[in-house]
């Protein structure tokens, strides 16, 4: 069984969904520490002037786990983000399909909303609509992992009975490949390359939020993945 993992970021880029497409299980690592430098609560969309950062305000401090982070005043802050996205993509070819994600955000305008709950709802919706077969597991609720980096990943593989771990290329800097061999786990690195597609504005900007792809191309699997 092929397992991959990724932190449940806000409207993540297409590389996350490529890893899910190549795997049997996607573990959403919502039990790691929140980082202001990470893309847990922000991403980048396309606009006529280039790119635009969109951010969900959160209640968080430096030693808080990601699954504990709350959205700040969701009834006030989420509608602003929704309006920004609608304005950016109002004339896009697949607006109705992108609107599905905005609908999820509208329904999430509730008190005591956890950031990972919102992000996971969106990620799971996109995976289902794209027809990706990977099972999605939340680490904090389902796996109760300990340790860091390789220790944590190897425990993840053991609990899920995975024989292959599909890793992002950036993690190659810290993986101890010998430990994976000792545990009988094949360590495979992603060969993901930015998806090229039609954008309303020129020039093309790669690695935007997945929502940019959906508004422009819908939920179809990119031809290069097939």
Coordinates of N, CA and C in Angstrom, one line a residue:
X1 N 0.8 -1.2 0.0 CA 0.0 0.0 0.0 C 0.9 1.2 0.0
X2 N 0.5 2.2 -0.8 CA 1.3 3.5 -0.9 C 0.6 4.5 0.0
X3 N 1.4 5.1 0.8 CA 0.9 6.1 1.7 C 1.7 7.4 1.5
X4 N 1.0 8.5 1.6 CA 1.6 9.9 1.5 C 1.0 10.7 2.6
X5 N 1.6 11.9 2.9 CA 1.1 12.7 3.9 C 1.3 14.2 3.5
X6 N 0.5 15.1 4.1 CA 0.7 16.5 3.8 C -0.1 17.2 4.9
X7 N 0.5 18.4 5.3 CA -0.3 19.2 6.2 C -1.5 19.8 5.6
X8 N -2.7 19.8 6.2 CA -3.9 20.3 5.6 C -3.9 21.8 5.5
X9 N -3.2 22.3 4.5 CA -3.1 23.8 4.3 C -4.3 24.3 3.6
X10 N -4.5 25.6 3.6 CA -5.6 26.3 3.1 C -5.6 26.3 1.5
X11 N -6.5 25.7 0.9 CA -6.5 25.6 -0.6 C -5.2 25.3 -1.2
X12 N -4.6 24.2 -0.8 CA -3.2 23.9 -1.2 C -3.0 23.8 -2.7
X13 N -1.7 23.8 -3.1 CA -1.4 23.7 -4.6 C -1.6 22.3 -5.1
X14 N -1.6 22.2 -6.4 CA -1.9 20.9 -7.1 C -1.0 19.8 -6.7
X15 N 0.2 20.1 -6.3 CA 1.1 19.0 -5.9 C 0.6 18.1 -4.8
X16 N -0.2 18.7 -3.9 CA -0.8 17.8 -2.9 C -1.8 16.8 -3.5
X17 N -2.5 17.2 -4.5 CA -3.5 16.3 -5.1 C -2.8 15.3 -6.0
X18 N -1.7 15.7 -6.5 CA -0.9 14.7 -7.3 C -0.4 13.6 -6.4
X19 N 0.1 14.0 -5.2 CA 0.5 12.9 -4.3 C -0.6 12.0 -3.9
X20 N -1.8 12.6 -3.7 CA -3.0 11.8 -3.4 C -3.3 10.8 -4.5
X21 N -3.2 11.4 -5.8 CA -3.5 10.6 -7.0 C -2.6 9.4 -7.1
X22 N -1.3 9.6 -6.7 CA -0.3 8.5 -6.8 C -0.3 7.5 -5.6
X23 N -1.2 7.8 -4.7 CA -1.2 7.0 -3.4 C -2.5 6.3 -3.1
X24 N -2.5 5.4 -2.2 CA -3.7 4.7 -1.7 C -4.3 5.5 -0.5
X25 N -3.4 6.1 0.3 CA -3.9 6.8 1.5 C -3.2 8.1 1.6
X26 N -3.9 9.2 1.9 CA -3.4 10.5 2.2 C -3.6 10.8 3.6
X27 N -2.6 10.9 4.4 CA -2.7 11.3 5.8 C -2.6 12.8 5.9
X28 N -3.6 13.5 6.4 CA -3.6 14.9 6.7 C -2.9 15.1 8.0
X29 N -1.7 15.7 8.0 CA -0.9 15.8 9.2 C -1.3 17.0 10.0
X30 N -2.5 16.9 10.7 CA -3.1 18.0 11.4 C -2.6 18.1 12.9
X31 N -1.7 17.2 13.2 CA -1.2 17.1 14.6 C 0.2 17.8 14.8
X32 N 0.7 18.4 13.7 CA 2.0 19.0 13.8 C 1.9 20.4 14.3
X33 N 3.0 21.1 14.6 CA 2.9 22.4 15.2 C 2.6 23.5 14.2
X34 N 1.7 24.4 14.5 CA 1.3 25.5 13.7 C 2.5 26.4 13.4
X35 N 2.7 26.9 12.2 CA 3.8 27.8 11.9 C 3.2 28.9 11.1
X36 N 3.6 30.2 11.5 CA 3.2 31.3 10.7 C 3.9 31.4 9.3
X37 N 5.0 30.7 9.2 CA 5.7 30.6 7.9 C 5.1 29.6 7.0
X38 N 4.4 28.6 7.5 CA 3.7 27.6 6.7 C 2.5 28.2 6.0
X39 N 1.9 27.4 5.1 CA 0.7 27.9 4.4 C -0.6 27.3 4.9
X40 N -0.6 27.2 6.3 CA -1.7 26.6 6.9 C -3.0 27.4 6.7
X41 N -2.8 28.7 6.8 CA -4.0 29.6 6.7 C -4.0 30.6 5.6
X42 N -3.1 30.4 4.6 CA -3.1 31.4 3.5 C -2.6 30.7 2.2
X43 N -2.9 31.3 1.1 CA -2.5 30.8 -0.2 C -2.5 32.0 -1.2
X44 N -2.2 31.7 -2.4 CA -2.1 32.7 -3.5 C -3.0 32.4 -4.6
X45 N -3.8 33.4 -5.1 CA -4.7 33.3 -6.2 C -4.2 34.2 -7.3
X46 N -4.7 34.0 -8.5 CA -4.4 34.8 -9.7 C -5.4 36.0 -9.8
X47 N -4.9 37.2 -10.1 CA -5.7 38.3 -10.3 C -5.1 39.1 -11.5
X48 N -5.8 40.1 -12.0 CA -5.4 40.9 -13.2 C -4.0 41.6 -13.0
X49 N -3.7 41.8 -11.7 CA -2.4 42.5 -11.5 C -1.3 41.5 -11.2
X50 N -1.5 40.2 -11.3 CA -0.5 39.2 -11.0 C -1.1 38.2 -10.0
X51 N -0.5 38.2 -8.8 CA -1.0 37.2 -7.8 C -1.4 38.0 -6.6
X52 N -2.3 37.4 -5.8 CA -2.8 38.0 -4.6 C -2.9 37.0 -3.5
X53 N -2.4 37.4 -2.3 CA -2.4 36.5 -1.1 C -3.7 36.6 -0.4
X54 N -4.3 35.5 -0.1 CA -5.5 35.5 0.7 C -5.2 34.7 2.0
X55 N -5.6 35.3 3.1 CA -5.3 34.8 4.5 C -6.5 34.7 5.3
X56 N -6.6 33.5 6.0 CA -7.7 33.4 7.0 C -7.1 33.8 8.4
X57 N -7.6 34.8 9.0 CA -7.1 35.2 10.4 C -7.4 34.1 11.4
X58 N -6.4 33.8 12.2 CA -6.6 32.6 13.2 C -6.2 33.1 14.6
X59 N -6.6 32.3 15.5 CA -6.2 32.4 16.9 C -5.2 31.3 17.2
X60 N -3.9 31.7 17.3 CA -2.9 30.7 17.4 C -1.7 31.3 18.1
X61 N -0.9 30.4 18.8 CA 0.4 30.8 19.3 C 1.5 29.8 18.9
X62 N 2.7 30.1 19.1 CA 3.8 29.4 18.5 C 3.9 27.9 18.9
X63 N 3.4 27.5 20.0 CA 3.6 26.1 20.4 C 2.2 25.3 20.3
X64 N 1.3 25.8 19.5 CA 0.0 25.2 19.4 C 0.0 24.2 18.2
X65 N -0.6 23.0 18.4 CA -0.8 22.1 17.4 C -1.8 22.6 16.3
X66 N -1.5 22.2 15.1 CA -2.4 22.7 14.0 C -3.8 22.4 14.2
X67 N -4.2 21.3 14.7 CA -5.6 20.9 14.9 C -6.2 21.7 16.0
X68 N -5.5 22.5 16.8 CA -6.1 23.3 17.8 C -6.3 24.7 17.4
X69 N -5.9 25.1 16.3 CA -6.0 26.5 15.8 C -7.4 26.8 15.4
X70 N -7.9 27.9 15.9 CA -9.3 28.3 15.6 C -9.3 29.5 14.6
X71 N -10.3 29.5 13.7 CA -10.5 30.6 12.8 C -11.0 31.8 13.6
X72 N -10.4 32.9 13.4 CA -10.8 34.1 14.1 C -12.1 34.7 13.4
X73 N -13.2 34.8 14.2 CA -14.4 35.4 13.8 C -14.8 35.0 12.4
X74 N -15.1 33.7 12.2 CA -15.4 33.2 10.9 C -16.6 33.8 10.2
X75 N -17.6 34.2 11.0 CA -18.8 34.9 10.4 C -18.5 36.2 9.7
X76 N -17.4 36.8 10.2 CA -17.0 38.1 9.6 C -15.8 38.0 8.6
X77 N -14.9 37.1 8.9 CA -13.7 37.0 8.1 C -13.8 36.2 6.8
X78 N -14.6 35.1 6.9 CA -14.7 34.2 5.7 C -15.5 34.9 4.6
X79 N -16.5 35.6 4.8 CA -17.2 36.3 3.7 C -16.3 37.2 2.9
X80 N -15.4 37.9 3.6 CA -14.4 38.8 2.9 C -13.5 38.0 1.9
X81 N -13.1 36.8 2.4 CA -12.2 36.0 1.5 C -13.0 35.5 0.3
X82 N -14.3 35.0 0.6 CA -15.1 34.6 -0.5 C -15.4 35.6 -1.5
X83 N -15.6 36.9 -1.1 CA -15.9 38.0 -2.0 C -14.6 38.2 -2.9
X84 N -13.4 38.2 -2.2 CA -12.2 38.4 -3.0 C -12.0 37.3 -4.1
X85 N -12.3 36.1 -3.7 CA -12.1 35.0 -4.7 C -13.1 35.1 -5.8
X86 N -14.4 35.5 -5.5 CA -15.4 35.6 -6.5 C -15.0 36.8 -7.5
X87 N -14.5 37.9 -7.0 CA -14.1 39.0 -7.8 C -13.0 38.6 -8.8
X88 N -12.1 37.8 -8.3 CA -10.9 37.4 -9.1 C -11.3 36.4 -10.2
X89 N -12.3 35.6 -10.0 CA -12.7 34.5 -10.9 C -14.1 34.6 -11.5
X90 N -14.7 35.8 -11.4 CA -16.1 35.9 -11.8 C -16.4 35.6 -13.2
X91 N -15.4 35.8 -14.1 CA -15.6 35.5 -15.5 C -14.8 34.2 -16.0
X92 N -14.4 33.4 -15.0 CA -13.7 32.2 -15.4 C -14.6 31.2 -16.0
X93 N -14.0 30.3 -16.8 CA -14.8 29.3 -17.6 C -15.5 28.3 -16.7
X94 N -14.9 28.0 -15.6 CA -15.5 27.0 -14.7 C -15.9 27.6 -13.4
X95 N -16.6 28.7 -13.4 CA -16.9 29.4 -12.2 C -17.8 28.6 -11.3
X96 N -18.8 27.9 -11.9 CA -19.8 27.1 -11.1 C -19.1 26.0 -10.4
X97 N -18.0 25.4 -10.9 CA -17.3 24.4 -10.2 C -16.5 24.9 -9.1
X98 N -15.9 26.1 -9.3 CA -15.2 26.7 -8.2 C -16.1 27.2 -7.1
X99 N -17.3 27.6 -7.5 CA -18.3 28.0 -6.6 C -18.6 26.9 -5.5
X100 N -18.4 25.7 -5.9 CA -18.7 24.6 -4.9 C -17.8 24.7 -3.7
X101 N -16.5 25.1 -3.9 CA -15.6 25.3 -2.8 C -16.0 26.5 -2.0
X102 N -16.4 27.6 -2.6 CA -16.9 28.8 -1.9 C -18.1 28.4 -1.1
X103 N -18.9 27.5 -1.6 CA -20.1 27.1 -0.8 C -19.7 26.4 0.4
X104 N -18.6 25.6 0.4 CA -18.1 24.9 1.6 C -17.7 26.0 2.6
X105 N -17.0 27.0 2.1 CA -16.6 28.1 3.0 C -17.8 28.8 3.6
X106 N -18.8 29.0 2.8 CA -20.0 29.7 3.3 C -20.7 28.9 4.4
X107 N -20.8 27.6 4.2 CA -21.4 26.7 5.2 C -20.6 26.6 6.5
X108 N -19.3 27.0 6.4 CA -18.4 26.9 7.5 C -18.4 28.1 8.4
X109 N -19.2 29.1 8.1 CA -19.3 30.3 8.8 C -20.0 30.1 10.2
X110 N -19.3 29.3 11.0 CA -19.9 28.9 12.3 C -18.9 29.3 13.4
X111 N -19.5 29.5 14.6 CA -18.6 29.8 15.8 C -17.7 28.6 16.1
X112 N -16.6 28.8 16.7 CA -15.7 27.8 17.1 C -15.3 26.9 16.0
X113 N -14.9 27.5 14.9 CA -14.5 26.7 13.7 C -13.0 26.5 13.7
X114 N -12.6 25.2 13.7 CA -11.1 24.9 13.6 C -10.6 25.0 12.2
X115 N -9.5 25.6 12.1 CA -8.9 25.8 10.7 C -8.7 24.5 10.0
X116 N -8.3 23.4 10.7 CA -8.1 22.1 10.0 C -9.4 21.5 9.5
X117 N -10.5 21.8 10.3 CA -11.8 21.3 9.9 C -12.2 21.9 8.5
X118 N -12.0 23.2 8.4 CA -12.3 23.8 7.1 C -11.4 23.3 6.0
X119 N -10.1 23.3 6.2 CA -9.2 22.9 5.2 C -9.4 21.4 4.8
X120 N -9.7 20.6 5.7 CA -9.9 19.1 5.4 C -11.2 19.0 4.6
X121 N -12.3 19.7 4.9 CA -13.5 19.6 4.1 C -13.2 20.0 2.7
X122 N -12.5 21.0 2.5 CA -12.2 21.5 1.1 C -11.3 20.4 0.4
X123 N -10.3 19.9 1.0 CA -9.4 19.0 0.4 C -10.1 17.7 0.1
X124 N -11.0 17.2 1.0 CA -11.7 16.0 0.7 C -12.7 16.1 -0.4
X125 N -13.3 17.3 -0.5 CA -14.3 17.6 -1.6 C -13.5 17.6 -2.9
X126 N -12.4 18.2 -3.0 CA -11.7 18.2 -4.3 C -11.2 16.8 -4.7
X127 N -10.7 16.1 -3.7 CA -10.3 14.7 -4.0 C -11.4 13.9 -4.6
X128 N -12.6 14.0 -4.0 CA -13.8 13.2 -4.4 C -14.2 13.7 -5.8
X129 N -14.2 15.0 -6.0 CA -14.7 15.5 -7.3 C -13.7 15.2 -8.4
X130 N -12.5 15.1 -8.1 CA -11.5 14.8 -9.2 C -11.5 13.3 -9.5
X131 N -12.2 12.5 -8.6 CA -12.2 11.1 -8.8 C -11.0 10.4 -8.3
X132 N -10.2 11.0 -7.4 CA -9.1 10.4 -6.8 C -9.5 9.4 -5.8
X133 N -8.9 8.2 -5.8 CA -9.4 7.1 -5.0 C -8.8 7.0 -3.6
X134 N -7.8 7.8 -3.3 CA -7.1 7.7 -2.1 C -8.0 7.9 -0.9
X135 N -7.8 7.1 0.1 CA -8.5 7.3 1.4 C -7.8 8.5 2.2
X136 N -8.6 9.3 2.8 CA -8.1 10.4 3.5 C -8.2 10.2 5.0
X137 N -7.1 10.3 5.8 CA -7.0 10.0 7.2 C -6.5 11.2 7.9
X138 N -7.2 11.6 9.0 CA -6.7 12.7 9.9 C -5.8 12.2 10.9
X139 N -4.5 12.6 11.0 CA -3.5 12.1 11.9 C -4.0 12.3 13.4
X140 N -4.4 13.5 13.7 CA -4.7 13.8 15.1 C -5.8 12.9 15.7
X141 N -6.9 12.6 14.9 CA -8.0 11.9 15.3 C -7.9 10.3 15.2
X142 N -7.0 9.9 14.2 CA -7.0 8.5 13.8 C -5.7 7.8 14.1
X143 N -4.6 8.5 14.2 CA -3.3 7.8 14.3 C -2.5 7.9 15.6
X144 N -2.7 9.1 16.3 CA -2.0 9.3 17.6 C -0.5 9.1 17.4
X145 N 0.1 9.8 16.6 CA 1.5 9.7 16.3 C 2.4 10.4 17.3
X146 N 3.6 9.9 17.4 CA 4.6 10.6 18.3 C 5.9 10.8 17.5
X147 N 6.8 11.6 18.0 CA 8.1 11.7 17.3 C 8.0 12.8 16.2
X148 N 9.2 12.9 15.5 CA 9.3 13.9 14.5 C 9.9 13.3 13.2
X149 N 9.6 14.0 12.1 CA 10.2 13.6 10.8 C 10.1 12.1 10.6
X150 N 11.3 11.4 10.4 CA 11.3 10.0 10.0 C 10.6 9.1 11.1
X151 N 10.8 9.4 12.4 CA 10.2 8.6 13.4 C 8.7 8.7 13.3
X152 N 8.2 9.8 13.0 CA 6.7 10.0 12.9 C 6.2 9.3 11.6
X153 N 6.9 9.5 10.5 CA 6.5 8.9 9.3 C 6.5 7.3 9.3
X154 N 7.6 6.8 9.9 CA 7.7 5.3 10.0 C 6.6 4.8 10.9
X155 N 6.2 5.5 12.0 CA 5.1 5.1 12.8 C 3.8 5.1 12.0
X156 N 3.7 6.2 11.2 CA 2.5 6.3 10.4 C 2.4 5.1 9.4
X157 N 3.5 4.8 8.8 CA 3.4 3.6 7.8 C 3.1 2.3 8.6
X158 N 3.6 2.2 9.8 CA 3.4 0.9 10.5 C 1.9 0.8 10.9
X159 N 1.3 1.9 11.4 CA -0.1 1.9 11.8 C -1.0 1.7 10.6
X160 N -0.6 2.2 9.5 CA -1.5 2.1 8.3 C -1.1 0.9 7.5
X161 N -0.1 0.1 7.9 CA 0.3 -1.1 7.2 C 0.8 -0.8 5.8
X162 N 1.4 0.3 5.6 CA 1.9 0.7 4.3 C 3.3 0.2 4.0
X163 N 3.6 -0.2 2.8 CA 4.9 -0.7 2.4 C 5.7 0.3 1.5
X164 N 5.0 1.4 1.2 CA 5.6 2.4 0.4 C 5.2 3.8 0.9
X165 N 6.2 4.7 1.1 CA 5.9 6.0 1.5 C 6.3 7.0 0.3
X166 N 5.3 7.7 -0.2 CA 5.4 8.6 -1.3 C 5.7 10.0 -0.8
X167 N 6.9 10.5 -0.9 CA 7.4 11.7 -0.2 C 7.5 12.8 -1.2
X168 N 7.3 14.0 -0.7 CA 7.6 15.2 -1.4 C 9.1 15.3 -1.6
X169 N 9.6 15.9 -2.6 CA 11.1 16.0 -2.9 C 11.8 16.9 -1.9
X170 N 11.1 17.8 -1.3 CA 11.7 18.7 -0.3 C 12.1 18.0 0.9
X171 N 11.5 16.9 1.3 CA 11.8 16.1 2.5 C 13.0 15.3 2.3
X172 N 13.6 15.2 1.1 CA 14.8 14.4 0.9 C 16.0 14.9 1.8
X173 N 15.9 16.2 2.2 CA 17.0 16.8 3.0 C 17.1 16.1 4.3
X174 N 16.0 15.6 4.9 CA 16.0 15.0 6.2 C 15.8 13.5 6.3
X175 N 15.3 12.9 5.2 CA 15.0 11.5 5.3 C 16.3 10.7 5.4
X176 N 16.3 9.7 6.3 CA 17.3 8.7 6.5 C 16.9 7.5 5.7
X177 N 17.3 7.3 4.5 CA 16.8 6.3 3.6 C 17.1 4.9 4.1
X178 N 18.2 4.8 4.8 CA 18.6 3.5 5.4 C 17.5 3.0 6.4
X179 N 17.0 3.9 7.2 CA 16.0 3.5 8.2 C 14.7 2.9 7.5
X180 N 14.3 3.5 6.4 CA 13.2 3.0 5.6 C 13.5 1.6 5.1
X181 N 14.7 1.4 4.6 CA 15.0 0.0 4.1 C 15.0 -1.0 5.2
X182 N 15.5 -0.6 6.4 CA 15.5 -1.5 7.6 C 14.1 -1.9 8.0
X183 N 13.1 -1.0 7.8 CA 11.7 -1.2 8.1 C 10.9 -1.9 7.0
X184 N 11.6 -2.1 5.9 CA 10.9 -2.7 4.7 C 10.0 -1.7 4.0
X185 N 10.3 -0.4 4.1 CA 9.4 0.6 3.5 C 10.1 1.1 2.3
X186 N 9.5 1.1 1.1 CA 10.1 1.7 -0.1 C 9.8 3.2 0.0
X187 N 10.9 4.0 -0.1 CA 10.8 5.5 0.0 C 10.8 6.0 -1.5
X188 N 9.7 6.5 -1.9 CA 9.6 7.0 -3.3 C 9.4 8.5 -3.3
X189 N 10.1 9.3 -4.1 CA 10.0 10.7 -4.2 C 9.1 11.1 -5.3
X190 N 8.3 12.1 -5.1 CA 7.4 12.6 -6.1 C 8.1 13.2 -7.3
X191 N 7.5 13.0 -8.4 CA 8.1 13.5 -9.7 C 7.2 14.7 -10.2
X192 N 6.4 15.3 -9.3 CA 5.5 16.3 -9.6 C 6.1 17.5 -10.3
X193 N 5.5 18.0 -11.4 CA 5.9 19.2 -12.0 C 4.7 20.1 -12.1
X194 N 4.9 21.4 -12.1 CA 3.8 22.4 -12.1 C 2.8 22.1 -13.3
X195 N 1.5 22.1 -13.0 CA 0.6 21.8 -14.1 C 0.4 23.1 -14.9
X196 N 0.5 23.0 -16.2 CA 0.3 24.1 -17.1 C -1.1 24.1 -17.6
X197 N -1.8 25.2 -17.5 CA -3.2 25.2 -18.0 C -3.6 26.7 -18.4
X198 N -4.7 26.9 -18.9 CA -5.1 28.2 -19.3 C -5.5 29.0 -18.1
X199 N -4.9 30.2 -18.1 CA -5.3 31.2 -17.1 C -5.9 32.4 -17.8
X200 N -6.8 33.1 -17.1 CA -7.4 34.3 -17.7 C -6.4 35.4 -18.0
X201 N -5.5 35.5 -17.1 CA -4.5 36.6 -17.3 C -3.1 36.0 -17.7
X202 N -2.3 36.8 -18.4 CA -1.0 36.5 -18.8 C 0.0 37.3 -18.0
X203 N 1.3 36.8 -17.8 CA 1.8 35.5 -18.2 C 1.3 34.5 -17.2
X204 N 1.5 33.2 -17.6 CA 1.0 32.1 -16.7 C 1.9 32.1 -15.4
X205 N 1.2 31.9 -14.3 CA 1.9 31.8 -13.0 C 1.7 30.4 -12.5
X206 N 2.7 29.6 -12.2 CA 2.6 28.2 -11.7 C 2.4 28.2 -10.2
X207 N 1.9 27.0 -9.8 CA 1.8 26.7 -8.3 C 0.9 27.7 -7.6
X208 N -0.1 28.2 -8.2 CA -1.2 28.9 -7.5 C -1.9 28.0 -6.6
X209 N -2.8 28.5 -5.8 CA -3.8 27.6 -5.1 C -4.5 26.7 -6.1
X210 N -4.9 25.6 -5.6 CA -5.7 24.6 -6.4 C -7.0 25.3 -6.9
X211 N -7.5 26.3 -6.2 CA -8.7 26.9 -6.7 C -8.6 27.6 -8.0
X212 N -7.3 28.1 -8.3 CA -7.1 28.7 -9.6 C -7.3 27.7 -10.7
X213 N -6.7 26.5 -10.5 CA -6.9 25.4 -11.5 C -8.4 25.1 -11.7
X214 N -9.1 25.0 -10.6 CA -10.5 24.5 -10.7 C -11.3 25.6 -11.4
X215 N -11.2 26.9 -11.1 CA -11.9 27.9 -11.8 C -11.6 27.9 -13.3
X216 N -10.4 27.6 -13.6 CA -10.0 27.6 -15.0 C -10.2 26.3 -15.8
X217 N -10.1 25.2 -15.1 CA -10.1 23.9 -15.8 C -11.2 22.9 -15.2
X218 N -11.8 23.3 -14.1 CA -12.8 22.4 -13.5 C -12.0 21.3 -12.7
X219 N -12.7 20.2 -12.5 CA -12.1 19.1 -11.6 C -11.5 18.0 -12.4
X220 N -11.2 18.2 -13.7 CA -10.6 17.1 -14.5 C -9.2 16.8 -14.1
X221 N -8.8 15.6 -14.2 CA -7.4 15.2 -13.9 C -6.5 15.8 -15.0
X222 N -5.4 16.5 -14.7 CA -4.6 16.9 -15.8 C -4.0 15.8 -16.6
X223 N -4.0 16.0 -17.9 CA -3.6 15.0 -18.9 C -2.2 14.4 -18.5
X224 N -1.3 15.2 -18.0 CA 0.0 14.8 -17.7 C 0.1 13.8 -16.5
X225 N -1.0 13.7 -15.8 CA -1.0 12.7 -14.7 C -1.4 11.3 -15.1
X226 N -2.1 11.3 -16.2 CA -2.7 10.0 -16.6 C -1.7 9.1 -17.2

